[in-house]
Amino acid sequence: MRNSLKLLLIAALALGAAGCNDFLSGPGIDQDPNNITRLTRPGPLYVSIQALQSVQFEGQLARNAAEYVQQIAGNSRQQIGFDLYQMDPVTIDPHFFSVYGSSITVQGGGGLLDIRKMQQLAHAVHDSIYVGIGKVYEALVIGNAAAIWGDIPYREAADSTNETPAFDPQLQVYGDVLAQLDSAILFLASAPVPPNAGPPADNSELVYLDRGGNTAALAAVYTQVAHSLKARYHMHLAELDPANYALALAEVPLGISTPANDMLWYHDQSPTGQNVWWQFMSARGDIAPGAGLIEVLKRRIAAGVETPERLNFYFTPTVPGGTPADFFGFRPGGSVNMQTAPGVYNGNGSAAGTYSGFTFIDFNVDPGDLRMPVITYAETQLIGAEAAFQTGGQGAAQPFLDAARANRSYGSRGATPNIFTPLAPVPATLENIMEEKYVTLFLNIEAWNDYKRTCLPALAPAPASLGNTTPGTQPVPGRLPYGITEINANPNTPNVSPVGRNANDPNSCPVLDYTSSVPLGN
Amino acid sequence: MAQSLFGQLRVTRLMALVVVAAVLLPATILAQQPATLTGRVTAESGQPLGSAGVIIEQLSAGAVTRPDGSYTIIVPGARVPSGPVTVTARLVGYRALSAQVNLSTGSAVQDFILPDNPLQLGEIVVTGAGTVTEVEKLGTGRSSVDSLTLIRSAEPNVVSALAAKAPNVTVVSSSGDPGASTHIQIRGQTTISAGSGISGADAQPLFIVDGVPVDNSVSYNNPSFTSLNSSAAPSNRAIDINPNDIENVEVLKGAASGAIYGSRAGQGVVIITTKRGRPGPTKYSLRSSVSLDEVGRLPEFQTKYGLGTAGVAPACVAGGPVNCVVGFAQSGSWGPEIPAGAPTFDHSGEMFQTGHTFDNALTISGGNDRTTFFLSGGATNQRGIITGNNDKFERISVRFNGSHRVFDNLKVGANIAYVDGEGGFITSRNSTDGLLLGAWRSPPDFNNEQFRDPVFGLHRSYRFPNPGPGSEQASRVYDNPFFVANESFNKSEVGRTFGGVNAEFTATPWLSLAYTLGADYSNDERTQAWPWSTSNSTVVGVNGVGGVNAGYVRSFQIDHNLTATARYRVSPAFSGSVTVGQNLNSNTYQTRQSLGTGLIAPEPYNLGNTSSQLPPYDFKQTIRLESYFAQVSADLWDQLFLTAAVRNDGASTFGADSRRNWYPKGSAAWTFFRSAEGTNRFLTYGKLRAAYGQSGTQPAPYLLTSVLLGAWNGNDGGWGPAISSQQNGLGGLITGYILPTTDLGPERVKEFETGFDLGLWQDKADLGFTWYRAISSDVILNLPVAGSTGYTQKPANAATMRNAGIEVALNLRPVTTRNFAWDVGFQVATNRNRVTDLAGVQFVPLPISGGTNGLGIQGVAIEGQPLGVYYADDFVRCGRGLSFEGVDIDNTAGHCQGAPADALYIAADGYPQIDVGGTYIVGDPEPDWTGAVRTSFRVNKFSIGGLLDIRQGGDAHNGTKGALHHFGTSRESQVNRDGGNFVFGETFYDHEAVSGPGVGTGVPLGENWYAGSGGIFNGATSQFVEDGSFVKLREVSLGYTFDQPWVSRVLGFSSMELRVAGRNLHTWTNYTGVDPETSLLGAASPLRGVDYFNNPQSRSYVFSLTLNR
């Protein structure tokens, strides 16, 4: 009996010890020991926004855009299908949700959710510059998404309390984005409130690293970016409502005033800093120069409209030191023997069957610190040229086209801008303006938006399937499908044709008649 | 806190025990002369029974019989009693017999002839958490695997050794690589995404060794640096258990049996009991085996056409321009015909060699009336089937199991193992620096074996055939497979200690206490190296310039289990027991890994030799459980056995509102017939049983907190490029992708099972049948969240799922004589899984299934479908409401009108077309049924056995074939290239019904087809889903035992066994790939049967020698 009592005592001791209240809770037990749960300053979010959203503008969305306007062609694996207009909701999925947030598969980040948090934190520390800059990035990211997908969630998006945000009509999104830019301009103009007076106190600027954290300089340059973006978005709306040409034109003088103020993604040579085009070539290499851009450049050079400088900067000839005649690009999907109009290259490569390569995005050539343009002085001037042409004709457009041709550049390598020699004026016809823009905005999603609006340059559609030598009957897509996760989880997702048209772009471009003997744009 | 708490607890407990012990006096013993008991134990057939235990319970004395059945027990004079004692002989598979023997004369002889007991009635079965019962009292079907069966399978990994050993215990080895992980699934999958979430033991059963939970996780190297399906595949940690140490494995299959483990038993429980010493002379056993391992099935390749496209070779070929790169478009074997006489190479099998495994195990065991011990040492050294020195697995293990009876009513013991393991893994699967990806895409006329160029000694591959100066740090686009095998390496070096101390205290004749304090600590040091010129394109920053990932994965688990069991007896017809218990468990997983990129000099593979280092990956998680349980059993009229139990679990991973949860169970076993000894009847034993129980699965920890993530490498849809959130010395943060949730409870599995066990024809046959149905509710889903919320997933107890099936086991022993015995066993099992509710979500991808990851296929949960169905794109088919080129094909004459549903649509050009926007269920990896046939013969001292493993139904995705088609290296692509025109639905894809304007049109099947719609990259994924049924000759073995007197005289051993065995000797299957038994992600993912350049399975010939003394 005595033993039994002792035993009971032991059992009680053991049970009592376990009754410790914090056995099942506390830091590291039911609270995450690995991640940050509290943040008081906007800077770390801003770093991620600048770093990670570059993937949205240099990754698959940009590849799709450049394939659709035939600046590049898919010649391997999935990219073959993409430039034959085969984009599906599964593949596009990460690129859609990266507009807003991230996923377990390490995609996205720095999207709308982080951009809004950055603004909230900036508000909390009375940092009006960061609020303004946040709004500029919000407009950049959301405007780009609206251009690609049309109706998108915006007003109800990036809110953890609303799991099924409504899809806002595209035109409303554009309206909101333009309003954001107006608001950004106001915030950037207002003096920061001490003691947290903007970037110098929390210097996280990468894109305009050369401003050295100078608050006034940053406010000034982002104000110009805001105006240039306004000009860009007014152009997006101009096909539907030509009144936007005048609105765009009004923004141009306030926009990016010099190539030195071009907005370029920050990239360096570190393994995780390199520009995404270069990384893609290094890792996958599934794209090749597009016959469209190469043929336009060759024709322009032959016509004396421009020099081989840009051609050589973008692409490599098929023989070392070759002339423009030695450049050959792929047709969409690498389709050879493609039926084309007389004088239009059919995509068979050189006599030896070889094709051009890329210069700066080919991983064998350059280490990838090329800082890719986001929005530039050149684009602003060419917007001015097109808007002026539409509102005032060739004469009004001429100074803008001349300015763009006199100040040619393409991004920078590290801190060194890539500058081309100025070109003499050519008549500011719409074709010349849009071709200048097409060759200037190499690899930029905006080239697709320009094509959707103007159908310039004239492009032969991709064939219906790989190996098919007849150009297809389907026009260049006007949009991309929504991501599968959004379709899956948000019943508000519109059921629209994945390759249909967005509200701002009601008219598809004509499918060209290949029996015509007139050489077409490419 | 955990350790100090446990420390405190342990000290308190032990001190108290010592105090109690001191109070109790040992029994007084009278002095006398020693006595010797000898005898022989044989079966009814006359066959001598070795390894039988002969025990004099009241004296705690005993011995183990020698191979000839003889035994000797010497009782010290001081302990010889004056009256008769009860001597009991027992051996698993035989009925125990007792006899009264008088030892007072100084010597006695007692022989035993043990009746067969194939149903193991009366044997003790471990039922978990410190509870035991007897076989006939079990209310659930029993699945038990004994030591001999495990050892004869000659598998170094105990999980692999369970293949085909029990119905509905499905085991899949991820490859034939040494140390490759093996996945085990019991009665189908009951969870979609749960588990610890990190360690990768997701959807895997709980492993218990000697009452202590142990780690069986699979930890991939740093998940933030690499995508899982392109890194080397590590082991599952149960590989640290030396199979030679195992006495028995009990599989608790479902919730009805596993409920005692509550929220850890959702996927079943595997209970391993290690061997222990028995009183008697010290026994020695030395087992040495050597195994020759060779590659299993391989695909067939063409040797007719060389590198190029459209019949033209590129300029960049071997001997061409220095440092040229073969572009992807030219990288297939669609080039010109290889001239007659030009050498071609066997890219299919050239990088494989005959591997070997040496396995040595020494065990020493014995003891006396108070103390027993078991000591073992094992050394396994395995060199894999891949050429080079990096494909290996080595394991050195030691174990001590001991017990000491401090007093007659207090026994203390310890079971402790230390393991030192080293695995070398070859990168495989979907990786441009993987072994088979580069090998099997190589054109037949490229000599891979010469992996360094003769002039500069640099790595050459067929995509980069002429390396020269300046290319030392340039990617080879695809690595040469011989370079992969010889130069890159992935190493895992494990030090692990697991085991526990225990005490059993019999307080009163009716009350006993049992205590176990167990721990499992392992430290796995990882080094993964990418040499200069590596083609790896998924690990950030190593492409070409190389790099090193180094760090550790550490796991520490401590488990306290205290039970008190009271036995009661109301009347002779009504007795039973009551057990109450407490369990505390703390499980910590931690990993720190650093990736250095850009090797400064080619070697060493050390972080100091890298030019830049990424932010380290630093992760830790702790999961705590505090549980109480109680079990009551009632034995009525010695034929009806009732058990009821309940466990209450508190878990740190549950939300505050669901912190504690109940798991009940109840079972009944009714022995409705038991023939009297010797009666000759058809039915000799019959038992009906039924059981119901609930078990659970915990959510991953820390899901309830909204976090900001740093060191993020945002990638571009999984296609290589990634940008770090840390730039220019500034740290960036992003908001985590998990939508903050307020509460999460356990997943719950509610299972009912019923069945019967019959003994037939005087136990010459037995038949077991079980039917079960398990409902998984509150299944945790990472519900996809609309990305527009800023988040992409939300964990929730949202889904329900059902598994139901039957299990039949029939064993026949038609002949059992002294010199000849034959037995044969059949087992068949089915499991039908249905996802019954998915919270309205269209589909949920299985966790870490790799997403589509460029393979275009994923395993998903879809309501109304079995879990894990393949979801991918397909060709345009009729009956799906599709339009093609503007034509509504279902409602247009000449297209699909009148065609059977799902008929393949043939466009006017004669080819099927890709359905660009659609995603469909294209396959189901769940088999219709699985089964096994086992047989063994014994002729005198020869024994021969065999095991067939059968899987009927269940698809596999042969993505490898799709890629080989694309590249034109497959034999089929060459035959069809040369085969003229084919007609879809007639001479090609003849199993398909076809419809559409192009039906009957003859078309060529060349590069345009295979690199287009007929290949993996641009074609319909569905076309590579194949029937994965197989019959596998899993094991064959032939042994001879020498126990003649000369063995002892000459060798000094009592017996010697020689055995020749074969493993995985042949597979009969219609699957056209390497092996339908494969899994892209090994045991880390429930995704099954996806094959994309996975390393092949191996077949082995094993020669073993066992010496016993």
Coordinates of C-alpha atoms in Angstrom, one line a residue, chain B residues 941-1090:
Chain B
K941 CA 18.4 -28.0 -45.2
F942 CA 17.7 -26.2 -48.5
S943 CA 15.2 -23.5 -48.6
I944 CA 13.9 -21.7 -51.7
G945 CA 11.6 -18.7 -51.7
G946 CA 10.1 -16.2 -54.0
L947 CA 8.0 -13.1 -53.9
L948 CA 6.0 -11.6 -56.7
D949 CA 4.8 -8.1 -56.3
I950 CA 1.7 -7.3 -58.4
R951 CA 0.1 -4.0 -59.3
Q952 CA -2.8 -3.9 -61.6
G953 CA -3.9 -0.6 -63.0
G954 CA -2.6 2.8 -62.0
D955 CA -1.1 5.1 -64.6
A956 CA 2.4 6.4 -64.9
H957 CA 3.5 9.5 -66.8
N958 CA 6.4 8.7 -69.1
G959 CA 7.6 12.2 -69.6
T960 CA 11.1 10.9 -70.4
K961 CA 9.7 9.3 -73.6
G962 CA 8.1 12.5 -74.6
A963 CA 11.4 14.3 -74.3
L964 CA 13.3 11.5 -76.2
H965 CA 10.7 11.8 -79.0
H966 CA 11.2 15.5 -79.1
F967 CA 14.9 15.0 -79.5
G968 CA 14.6 12.1 -81.9
T969 CA 16.8 9.8 -79.8
S970 CA 14.1 7.3 -79.1
R971 CA 14.0 4.3 -81.3
E972 CA 10.3 4.8 -82.0
S973 CA 10.9 8.3 -83.4
Q974 CA 13.4 6.9 -85.8
V975 CA 11.3 4.0 -86.9
N976 CA 8.4 6.3 -87.6
R977 CA 10.6 8.9 -89.3
D978 CA 11.5 6.2 -91.8
G979 CA 8.1 4.6 -91.8
G980 CA 6.4 6.7 -94.5
N981 CA 2.9 7.9 -93.9
F982 CA 0.7 7.0 -91.0
V983 CA -3.0 7.4 -90.5
F984 CA -4.1 8.5 -87.0
G985 CA -6.6 6.1 -85.6
E986 CA -5.4 3.3 -87.9
T987 CA -1.7 2.9 -88.2
F988 CA -0.8 5.3 -85.4
Y989 CA -2.6 5.9 -82.1
D990 CA -4.8 3.0 -83.2
H991 CA -6.3 2.7 -79.8
E992 CA -8.0 6.0 -80.3
A993 CA -11.4 6.7 -81.9
V994 CA -10.9 9.5 -84.3
S995 CA -13.2 12.0 -86.0
G996 CA -12.7 15.2 -88.0
P997 CA -12.0 16.3 -91.6
G998 CA -8.5 14.8 -91.6
V999 CA -9.6 11.2 -90.7
G1000 CA -7.9 8.7 -93.0
T1001 CA -5.2 11.2 -94.2
G1002 CA -1.8 9.7 -94.3
V1003 CA 0.8 11.9 -92.7
P1004 CA 4.5 11.6 -92.0
L1005 CA 5.7 11.3 -88.4
G1006 CA 9.0 13.0 -88.4
E1007 CA 10.7 15.9 -86.6
N1008 CA 7.7 18.2 -87.2
W1009 CA 5.5 15.7 -85.3
Y1010 CA 7.8 14.7 -82.5
A1011 CA 9.3 18.1 -81.9
G1012 CA 5.8 19.5 -82.2
S1013 CA 2.6 17.8 -81.1
G1014 CA 4.1 14.4 -80.5
G1015 CA 6.7 15.5 -78.1
I1016 CA 6.8 16.6 -74.5
F1017 CA 7.5 20.3 -75.0
N1018 CA 4.9 21.3 -77.5
G1019 CA 2.7 18.3 -77.6
A1020 CA -0.3 17.1 -75.5
T1021 CA 1.0 15.9 -72.1
S1022 CA -1.8 13.3 -72.0
Q1023 CA -0.2 11.1 -74.7
F1024 CA 2.6 10.1 -72.4
V1025 CA 0.3 8.7 -69.7
E1026 CA 0.6 4.9 -69.8
D1027 CA -0.7 2.0 -67.9
G1028 CA 1.7 1.4 -65.0
S1029 CA 0.6 -2.2 -64.2
F1030 CA 3.4 -4.6 -63.4
V1031 CA 4.3 -7.9 -62.0
K1032 CA 7.7 -7.8 -60.4
L1033 CA 9.8 -10.7 -59.3
R1034 CA 10.7 -8.9 -56.2
E1035 CA 12.7 -11.6 -54.4
V1036 CA 14.0 -15.0 -55.1
S1037 CA 16.3 -16.8 -52.7
L1038 CA 18.0 -20.1 -52.2
G1039 CA 19.6 -21.0 -49.0
Y1040 CA 21.3 -24.0 -47.3
T1041 CA 22.0 -24.3 -43.6
F1042 CA 25.0 -26.2 -42.4
D1043 CA 24.5 -27.4 -38.8
Q1044 CA 26.3 -30.7 -39.0
P1045 CA 28.7 -31.5 -36.1
W1046 CA 31.7 -30.6 -38.3
V1047 CA 30.5 -27.0 -38.5
S1048 CA 31.0 -26.7 -34.9
R1049 CA 34.1 -28.7 -34.8
V1050 CA 35.8 -27.0 -37.7
L1051 CA 34.5 -23.5 -37.7
G1052 CA 33.6 -23.1 -34.1
F1053 CA 30.1 -22.1 -35.0
S1054 CA 26.9 -23.9 -34.4
S1055 CA 25.5 -23.3 -37.8
M1056 CA 26.2 -21.6 -41.0
E1057 CA 23.8 -20.5 -43.7
L1058 CA 24.6 -19.8 -47.3
R1059 CA 22.1 -17.9 -49.3
V1060 CA 21.9 -16.7 -52.9
A1061 CA 19.1 -14.2 -53.5
G1062 CA 17.9 -12.0 -56.3
R1063 CA 16.0 -8.8 -55.9
N1064 CA 13.9 -7.1 -58.6
L1065 CA 15.0 -9.6 -61.1
H1066 CA 12.4 -9.0 -63.6
T1067 CA 9.4 -6.8 -64.3
W1068 CA 6.6 -7.7 -66.6
T1069 CA 4.8 -4.6 -67.7
N1070 CA 3.4 -2.8 -70.7
Y1071 CA 4.9 0.5 -69.5
T1072 CA 7.4 1.6 -72.1
G1073 CA 9.6 3.6 -69.8
V1074 CA 12.3 2.6 -67.4
D1075 CA 10.0 1.3 -64.7
P1076 CA 6.5 2.2 -63.6
E1077 CA 7.7 2.0 -60.1
T1078 CA 9.1 5.5 -59.8
S1079 CA 8.4 8.9 -58.4
L1080 CA 9.9 12.1 -59.5
L1081 CA 10.2 13.6 -56.0
G1082 CA 10.8 10.4 -54.0
A1083 CA 9.2 10.1 -50.7
A1084 CA 8.9 13.9 -50.3
S1085 CA 5.8 14.1 -52.3
P1086 CA 2.6 12.1 -52.7
L1087 CA 2.9 12.6 -56.5
R1088 CA 3.3 9.2 -57.9
G1089 CA 4.5 7.6 -61.1
V1090 CA 5.9 10.7 -62.8

